[in-house]
């Protein structure tokens, strides 16, 4: 099965494992390991009074077997310590309760927002890499496309001229075919102008001289190698996905700015937790949709879920986390969906800027 996955699949698995290990490195334990409760800590030498050293935090019991190594790998990637199974059901159906409980201090019970965000983003990009199909660009595609367009139009004009000759020989009216030949000839002349007069040279689209020099040069550089440009966009989306959090938080803050009670009760940290859990949930939702598509679920059903689930999830998270009324959660959901589009557009502009100037 592993061999059948190919290089892309193996890379995706590597990304998912990496994401889990990175997330695990940020995630505190929750009493998942039990071990010796007496003796001395093997790390710092302090007297043990439980399963963990109260001085340095190391587990009292350490492993030296291959089986234990694989157990630690699975544990680090999947958070198989009970926390993930307490977190995911709440994140899926009662995200507001999860957000509120985490903000109010129940930290050890649940996977932290940042750890869950890191794991979900790594997993999402891994799934897209394995099943979503990469973006491949032919650097000479623009030029070849125009050349092929010229050939097709020349063939079509020749066919129409033959048709006109047959109509003329049969003493039938040719006004309609004459108009079509004239229009096709004008279109062919336009395409030839684009191809021959330098609007397109090879694979490079010439940037207008009206564009400022500081912007023209990176645009032309990107046009010379569109494959590299798209690779940079994908790579930057992967590396800078965290930027969605600070971009989104101000928009959420605006929704609670009009009431003094909300300004006093909810802090910037609360909005950060909300946004981070929300983005993690949406990332895991996309992973689920990709898997459903691969399993064979109808495309119409997947499209319906992609449209219906996000607003319902946001509504439930708003209502549960901020304890607002149904109406308050409803209008904020609509506003947040529109603002999320703006935040995503800003994120994409950031990626394009990094790709062009990087």
Tab-separated table of C-alpha atoms in Angstrom:
chain	number	residue	atom	x	y	z
A	1	UNK	CA	0.000	0.000	0.000
A	2	UNK	CA	2.843	2.382	0.857
A	3	UNK	CA	4.535	1.658	-2.444
A	4	UNK	CA	1.305	2.347	-4.305
A	5	UNK	CA	1.084	5.814	-2.803
A	6	UNK	CA	3.996	7.075	-4.833
A	7	UNK	CA	6.362	9.922	-3.936
A	8	UNK	CA	3.544	12.455	-3.460
A	9	UNK	CA	1.734	10.177	-1.051
A	10	UNK	CA	4.880	9.483	0.938
A	11	UNK	CA	5.589	13.214	1.108
A	12	UNK	CA	2.043	13.790	2.332
A	13	UNK	CA	2.470	11.192	5.062
A	14	UNK	CA	5.723	12.872	6.047
A	15	UNK	CA	3.983	16.244	6.272
A	16	UNK	CA	1.194	14.826	8.431
A	17	UNK	CA	3.671	13.136	10.779
A	18	UNK	CA	5.743	16.310	10.983
A	19	UNK	CA	2.670	18.340	11.813
A	20	UNK	CA	1.698	15.972	14.569
A	21	UNK	CA	5.148	16.009	16.101
A	22	UNK	CA	5.388	19.805	15.933
A	23	UNK	CA	1.963	20.147	17.528
A	24	UNK	CA	2.858	17.612	20.182
A	25	UNK	CA	6.002	19.539	21.056
A	26	UNK	CA	3.799	22.506	21.985
A	27	UNK	CA	1.197	20.481	23.811
A	28	UNK	CA	1.480	19.796	27.558
A	29	UNK	CA	0.727	16.383	28.908
A	30	UNK	CA	-2.460	15.441	30.669
A	31	UNK	CA	-1.394	12.591	32.891
A	32	UNK	CA	-1.385	10.106	30.032
A	33	UNK	CA	1.625	8.111	31.214
A	34	UNK	CA	1.715	6.177	34.414
A	35	UNK	CA	4.970	4.949	35.851
A	36	UNK	CA	6.960	4.447	38.999
A	37	UNK	CA	6.006	6.772	41.832
A	38	UNK	CA	9.091	6.418	44.042
A	39	UNK	CA	12.856	6.623	43.753
A	40	UNK	CA	14.874	9.337	42.069
A	41	UNK	CA	14.274	11.154	38.808
A	42	UNK	CA	16.651	9.842	36.143
A	43	UNK	CA	17.011	13.336	34.705
A	44	UNK	CA	17.620	15.667	37.662
A	45	UNK	CA	17.882	13.302	40.639
A	46	UNK	CA	14.977	14.779	42.600
A	47	UNK	CA	12.944	12.451	44.831
A	48	UNK	CA	9.823	11.211	43.006
A	49	UNK	CA	6.399	11.701	44.534
A	50	UNK	CA	4.305	10.732	41.497
A	51	UNK	CA	4.356	9.627	37.863
A	52	UNK	CA	6.233	12.820	36.915
A	53	UNK	CA	9.136	14.640	38.502
A	54	UNK	CA	7.876	17.736	40.292
A	55	UNK	CA	11.240	19.425	39.679
A	56	UNK	CA	11.862	19.029	35.920
A	57	UNK	CA	8.636	17.416	34.680
A	58	UNK	CA	10.173	14.269	33.175
A	59	UNK	CA	8.150	11.060	33.322
A	60	UNK	CA	9.273	8.768	36.099
A	61	UNK	CA	9.287	5.720	33.823
A	62	UNK	CA	11.409	5.746	30.637
A	63	UNK	CA	11.437	3.194	27.791
A	64	UNK	CA	14.314	1.485	26.002
A	65	UNK	CA	12.473	-0.809	23.585
A	66	UNK	CA	11.698	-0.519	19.858
A	67	UNK	CA	7.990	-1.090	20.563
A	68	UNK	CA	8.029	1.852	22.962
A	69	UNK	CA	9.624	4.020	20.268
A	70	UNK	CA	6.786	3.267	17.824
A	71	UNK	CA	4.302	3.894	20.618
A	72	UNK	CA	5.853	7.299	21.268
A	73	UNK	CA	5.710	8.128	17.544
A	74	UNK	CA	2.019	7.248	17.295
A	75	UNK	CA	1.350	9.045	20.555
A	76	UNK	CA	3.160	12.175	19.403
A	77	UNK	CA	1.460	12.282	15.999
A	78	UNK	CA	-2.071	11.431	17.045
A	79	UNK	CA	-2.155	12.734	20.627
A	80	UNK	CA	-3.452	9.366	21.793
A	81	UNK	CA	-3.675	10.530	25.373
A	82	UNK	CA	-7.410	11.081	25.685
A	83	UNK	CA	-7.131	14.818	25.017
A	84	UNK	CA	-7.731	14.495	21.292
A	85	UNK	CA	-10.848	12.391	21.858
A	86	UNK	CA	-12.188	14.964	24.300
A	87	UNK	CA	-11.357	17.836	21.953
A	88	UNK	CA	-12.518	16.691	18.504
A	89	UNK	CA	-16.174	15.899	19.363
A	90	UNK	CA	-16.555	19.282	21.029
A	91	UNK	CA	-14.763	21.032	18.177
A	92	UNK	CA	-17.099	19.393	15.671
A	93	UNK	CA	-20.459	19.884	17.358
A	94	UNK	CA	-20.033	22.207	20.345
A	95	UNK	CA	-17.126	24.463	19.363
A	96	UNK	CA	-18.440	27.349	21.454
A	97	UNK	CA	-18.379	25.248	24.604
A	98	UNK	CA	-14.841	24.072	23.820
A	99	UNK	CA	-13.703	27.661	23.250
A	100	UNK	CA	-15.337	28.936	26.434
A	101	UNK	CA	-14.052	26.116	28.618
A	102	UNK	CA	-10.509	26.511	27.322
A	103	UNK	CA	-10.577	30.290	27.838
A	104	UNK	CA	-11.896	29.871	31.375
A	105	UNK	CA	-9.029	27.624	32.389
A	106	UNK	CA	-9.731	23.997	31.418
A	107	UNK	CA	-6.431	23.650	29.589
A	108	UNK	CA	-5.111	20.190	30.485
A	109	UNK	CA	-8.293	18.428	29.323
A	110	UNK	CA	-8.136	19.629	25.723
A	111	UNK	CA	-5.634	19.987	22.895
A	112	UNK	CA	-4.574	23.623	22.816
A	113	UNK	CA	-5.780	25.783	19.912
A	114	UNK	CA	-2.280	26.344	18.530
A	115	UNK	CA	-1.299	22.660	18.674
A	116	UNK	CA	-4.559	21.653	16.984
A	117	UNK	CA	-4.107	24.389	14.390
A	118	UNK	CA	-0.586	23.223	13.525
A	119	UNK	CA	-1.623	19.602	13.216
A	120	UNK	CA	-4.742	20.376	11.143
A	121	UNK	CA	-2.881	22.665	8.733
A	122	UNK	CA	-0.072	20.145	8.223
A	123	UNK	CA	-2.670	17.422	7.680
A	124	UNK	CA	-4.706	19.552	5.263
A	125	UNK	CA	-1.725	20.328	3.045
A	126	UNK	CA	-0.663	16.693	3.235
A	127	UNK	CA	-4.095	15.573	1.993
A	128	UNK	CA	-4.069	18.139	-0.800
A	129	UNK	CA	-0.612	16.976	-1.818
A	130	UNK	CA	-1.650	13.322	-1.838
A	131	UNK	CA	-5.170	13.558	-3.276
A	132	UNK	CA	-5.884	17.117	-4.307
A	133	UNK	CA	-3.520	17.220	-7.256
A	134	UNK	CA	-0.669	19.640	-7.580
A	135	UNK	CA	-0.684	22.766	-9.692
A	136	UNK	CA	1.475	22.157	-12.714
A	137	UNK	CA	2.206	24.987	-15.123
A	138	UNK	CA	3.814	24.647	-18.544
A	139	UNK	CA	6.195	27.603	-18.866
A	140	UNK	CA	5.608	27.749	-22.641
A	141	UNK	CA	1.869	27.238	-22.376
A	142	UNK	CA	0.913	30.816	-23.239
A	143	UNK	CA	2.938	30.843	-26.439
A	144	UNK	CA	1.852	27.364	-27.531
A	145	UNK	CA	-1.739	28.247	-26.761
A	146	UNK	CA	-1.618	31.235	-29.109
A	147	UNK	CA	0.101	29.239	-31.862
A	148	UNK	CA	-2.524	26.522	-31.572
A	149	UNK	CA	-5.245	29.187	-31.657
A	150	UNK	CA	-3.815	30.573	-34.920
A	151	UNK	CA	-3.753	27.121	-36.491
A	152	UNK	CA	-7.341	26.332	-35.457
A	153	UNK	CA	-8.641	29.664	-36.786
A	154	UNK	CA	-6.802	29.256	-40.083
A	155	UNK	CA	-8.325	25.799	-40.516
A	156	UNK	CA	-11.800	27.138	-39.693
A	157	UNK	CA	-11.466	30.018	-42.167
A	158	UNK	CA	-10.336	27.610	-44.897
A	159	UNK	CA	-13.376	25.434	-44.191
A	160	UNK	CA	-15.736	28.429	-44.348
A	161	UNK	CA	-14.157	29.650	-47.601
A	162	UNK	CA	-14.692	26.209	-49.131
A	163	UNK	CA	-18.291	26.336	-47.947
A	164	UNK	CA	-18.709	29.779	-49.534
A	165	UNK	CA	-17.294	28.525	-52.847
A	166	UNK	CA	-19.816	25.680	-52.814
A	167	UNK	CA	-22.680	28.097	-52.136
A	168	UNK	CA	-21.522	30.446	-54.906
A	169	UNK	CA	-21.258	27.561	-57.359
A	170	UNK	CA	-24.838	26.574	-56.480
A	171	UNK	CA	-25.960	30.211	-56.990
A	172	UNK	CA	-27.075	30.463	-53.354
A	173	UNK	CA	-26.768	33.587	-51.140
A	174	UNK	CA	-23.380	33.997	-49.435
A	175	UNK	CA	-23.989	37.083	-47.267
A	176	UNK	CA	-24.129	35.085	-44.028
A	177	UNK	CA	-20.974	33.078	-44.705
A	178	UNK	CA	-19.189	36.242	-45.891
A	179	UNK	CA	-19.916	37.915	-42.535
A	180	UNK	CA	-18.627	34.884	-40.630
A	181	UNK	CA	-15.444	34.745	-42.724
A	182	UNK	CA	-14.849	38.456	-42.137
A	183	UNK	CA	-15.305	38.124	-38.362
A	184	UNK	CA	-13.036	35.066	-38.208
A	185	UNK	CA	-10.409	36.943	-40.235
A	186	UNK	CA	-10.482	39.885	-37.826
A	187	UNK	CA	-10.114	37.574	-34.842
A	188	UNK	CA	-7.237	35.761	-36.542
A	189	UNK	CA	-5.490	39.064	-37.220
A	190	UNK	CA	-5.808	40.022	-33.546
A	191	UNK	CA	-4.285	36.727	-32.375
A	192	UNK	CA	-1.463	37.042	-34.893
A	193	UNK	CA	-0.760	40.560	-33.645
A	194	UNK	CA	-0.512	39.299	-30.070
A	195	UNK	CA	1.853	36.546	-31.145
A	196	UNK	CA	4.015	38.480	-33.593
A	197	UNK	CA	4.183	42.024	-32.235
A	198	UNK	CA	5.596	41.204	-28.841
A	199	UNK	CA	2.565	41.210	-26.538
A	200	UNK	CA	3.545	37.623	-25.891
A	201	UNK	CA	7.145	36.571	-26.371
A	202	UNK	CA	7.792	32.913	-25.722
A	203	UNK	CA	6.260	32.183	-22.335
A	204	UNK	CA	6.532	35.740	-21.041
A	205	UNK	CA	3.618	38.153	-20.925
A	206	UNK	CA	5.032	41.639	-21.357
A	207	UNK	CA	4.128	44.021	-18.570
A	208	UNK	CA	2.892	47.436	-19.668
A	209	UNK	CA	5.351	50.327	-19.430
A	210	UNK	CA	2.751	52.180	-17.367
A	211	UNK	CA	3.437	49.818	-14.454
A	212	UNK	CA	6.024	51.276	-12.013
A	213	UNK	CA	9.523	49.881	-12.454
A	214	UNK	CA	9.696	48.509	-8.897
A	215	UNK	CA	6.618	46.385	-9.655
A	216	UNK	CA	7.286	45.669	-13.339
A	217	UNK	CA	10.549	43.816	-12.782
A	218	UNK	CA	9.236	41.243	-10.261
A	219	UNK	CA	6.111	40.736	-12.401
A	220	UNK	CA	8.231	40.008	-15.476
A	221	UNK	CA	10.460	37.740	-13.399
A	222	UNK	CA	7.370	35.821	-12.271
A	223	UNK	CA	6.142	35.633	-15.865
A	224	UNK	CA	9.413	34.118	-17.039
A	225	UNK	CA	8.906	31.142	-14.734
A	226	UNK	CA	5.225	30.710	-13.782
A	227	UNK	CA	5.907	27.206	-12.468
A	228	UNK	CA	8.316	28.619	-9.908
A	229	UNK	CA	5.805	31.342	-9.054
A	230	UNK	CA	3.059	28.815	-8.328
A	231	UNK	CA	5.464	26.676	-6.331
A	232	UNK	CA	6.296	29.725	-4.205
A	233	UNK	CA	2.589	30.424	-3.664
A	234	UNK	CA	1.937	26.872	-2.499
A	235	UNK	CA	5.042	26.823	-0.316
A	236	UNK	CA	4.227	30.185	1.239
A	237	UNK	CA	0.625	29.139	1.891
A	238	UNK	CA	2.025	26.174	3.780
A	239	UNK	CA	4.605	28.144	5.761
A	240	UNK	CA	2.604	31.293	6.449
A	241	UNK	CA	-0.804	29.775	7.162
A	242	UNK	CA	-0.425	31.044	10.745
A	243	UNK	CA	-0.811	34.582	9.356
A	244	UNK	CA	-4.520	33.876	8.916
A	245	UNK	CA	-4.893	34.128	12.698
A	246	UNK	CA	-3.673	37.719	13.217
A	247	UNK	CA	-5.380	38.759	9.977
A	248	UNK	CA	-8.740	37.378	11.160
A	249	UNK	CA	-8.741	38.470	14.815
A	250	UNK	CA	-9.390	42.210	14.182
A	251	UNK	CA	-12.486	41.356	12.133
A	252	UNK	CA	-13.876	39.245	14.961
A	253	UNK	CA	-13.041	41.985	17.472
A	254	UNK	CA	-15.056	44.488	15.400
A	255	UNK	CA	-18.201	42.383	15.844
A	256	UNK	CA	-18.125	42.976	19.610
A	257	UNK	CA	-16.914	46.562	19.605
A	258	UNK	CA	-20.367	48.165	19.836
A	259	UNK	CA	-21.205	46.866	23.336
A	260	UNK	CA	-19.264	47.951	26.402
A	261	UNK	CA	-20.078	44.683	28.166
A	262	UNK	CA	-18.458	42.671	25.408
A	263	UNK	CA	-15.425	44.970	25.299
A	264	UNK	CA	-14.991	44.557	29.032
A	265	UNK	CA	-15.660	40.821	29.223
A	266	UNK	CA	-13.788	39.490	26.183
A	267	UNK	CA	-10.110	40.115	25.654
A	268	UNK	CA	-7.855	39.779	22.628
A	269	UNK	CA	-6.734	36.374	23.918
A	270	UNK	CA	-10.336	35.117	23.802
A	271	UNK	CA	-10.664	36.157	20.167
A	272	UNK	CA	-7.344	34.452	19.373
A	273	UNK	CA	-8.573	31.188	20.872
A	274	UNK	CA	-11.842	31.463	18.952
A	275	UNK	CA	-10.156	32.139	15.601
A	276	UNK	CA	-7.486	29.469	16.057
A	277	UNK	CA	-9.986	26.757	16.951
A	278	UNK	CA	-12.244	27.882	14.087
A	279	UNK	CA	-9.492	27.717	11.456
A	280	UNK	CA	-8.418	24.314	12.787
A	281	UNK	CA	-12.002	23.087	12.488
A	282	UNK	CA	-12.297	24.357	8.902
A	283	UNK	CA	-8.967	22.739	7.989
A	284	UNK	CA	-10.080	19.395	9.411
A	285	UNK	CA	-13.379	19.839	7.576
A	286	UNK	CA	-11.519	20.238	4.283
A	287	UNK	CA	-9.522	17.096	5.074
A	288	UNK	CA	-12.801	15.250	5.638
A	289	UNK	CA	-14.221	16.482	2.327
A	290	UNK	CA	-11.103	15.370	0.440
A	291	UNK	CA	-11.336	11.910	2.003
A	292	UNK	CA	-15.063	11.730	1.212
A	293	UNK	CA	-14.316	12.582	-2.400
A	294	UNK	CA	-11.679	9.857	-2.593
A	295	UNK	CA	-14.058	7.325	-1.053
A	296	UNK	CA	-16.615	8.123	-3.733
A	297	UNK	CA	-19.252	10.363	-2.183
A	298	UNK	CA	-21.290	12.298	-4.784
A	299	UNK	CA	-19.813	15.658	-5.731
A	300	UNK	CA	-23.168	17.379	-5.202
A	301	UNK	CA	-23.324	16.093	-1.625
A	302	UNK	CA	-19.767	17.240	-0.907
A	303	UNK	CA	-20.546	20.677	-2.378
A	304	UNK	CA	-23.654	20.926	-0.191
A	305	UNK	CA	-21.624	20.130	2.920
A	306	UNK	CA	-18.959	22.664	1.996
A	307	UNK	CA	-21.619	25.383	1.778
A	308	UNK	CA	-23.786	24.391	4.753
A	309	UNK	CA	-21.343	23.297	7.448
A	310	UNK	CA	-19.142	26.440	7.868
A	311	UNK	CA	-21.999	28.873	8.720
A	312	UNK	CA	-23.594	26.345	11.096
A	313	UNK	CA	-20.249	25.747	12.802
A	314	UNK	CA	-19.501	29.472	13.128
A	315	UNK	CA	-22.999	30.117	14.490
A	316	UNK	CA	-22.638	27.430	17.159
A	317	UNK	CA	-19.175	28.616	18.117
A	318	UNK	CA	-20.280	32.250	18.414
A	319	UNK	CA	-23.355	31.373	20.433
A	320	UNK	CA	-21.501	29.063	22.798
A	321	UNK	CA	-18.262	31.001	23.224
A	322	UNK	CA	-19.687	34.493	23.670
A	323	UNK	CA	-23.075	33.536	25.141
A	324	UNK	CA	-24.922	35.796	22.679
A	325	UNK	CA	-28.577	35.492	21.685
A	326	UNK	CA	-29.704	33.513	18.650
A	327	UNK	CA	-30.189	36.730	16.710
A	328	UNK	CA	-26.808	38.053	17.842
A	329	UNK	CA	-25.112	34.845	16.749
A	330	UNK	CA	-26.998	34.830	13.425
A	331	UNK	CA	-26.071	38.340	12.279
A	332	UNK	CA	-22.505	37.922	13.487
A	333	UNK	CA	-22.261	34.666	11.522
A	334	UNK	CA	-23.296	36.430	8.312
A	335	UNK	CA	-20.911	39.285	9.022
A	336	UNK	CA	-18.075	36.927	9.913
A	337	UNK	CA	-18.546	34.932	6.712
A	338	UNK	CA	-18.190	38.120	4.670
A	339	UNK	CA	-15.256	39.308	6.747
A	340	UNK	CA	-13.616	35.889	6.430
A	341	UNK	CA	-13.688	36.380	2.657
A	342	UNK	CA	-11.865	39.682	3.111
A	343	UNK	CA	-9.344	38.059	5.453
A	344	UNK	CA	-8.737	35.265	2.947
A	345	UNK	CA	-8.267	37.817	0.153
A	346	UNK	CA	-5.704	39.683	2.266
A	347	UNK	CA	-3.931	36.396	2.961
A	348	UNK	CA	-3.821	35.588	-0.761
A	349	UNK	CA	-2.459	39.067	-1.504
A	350	UNK	CA	0.243	38.410	1.082
A	351	UNK	CA	1.118	35.127	-0.649
A	352	UNK	CA	1.273	36.800	-4.061
A	353	UNK	CA	3.488	39.562	-2.682
A	354	UNK	CA	5.810	37.010	-1.097
A	355	UNK	CA	5.905	35.057	-4.345
A	356	UNK	CA	6.571	38.105	-6.523
A	357	UNK	CA	9.101	39.900	-4.318
A	358	UNK	CA	10.571	36.866	-2.565
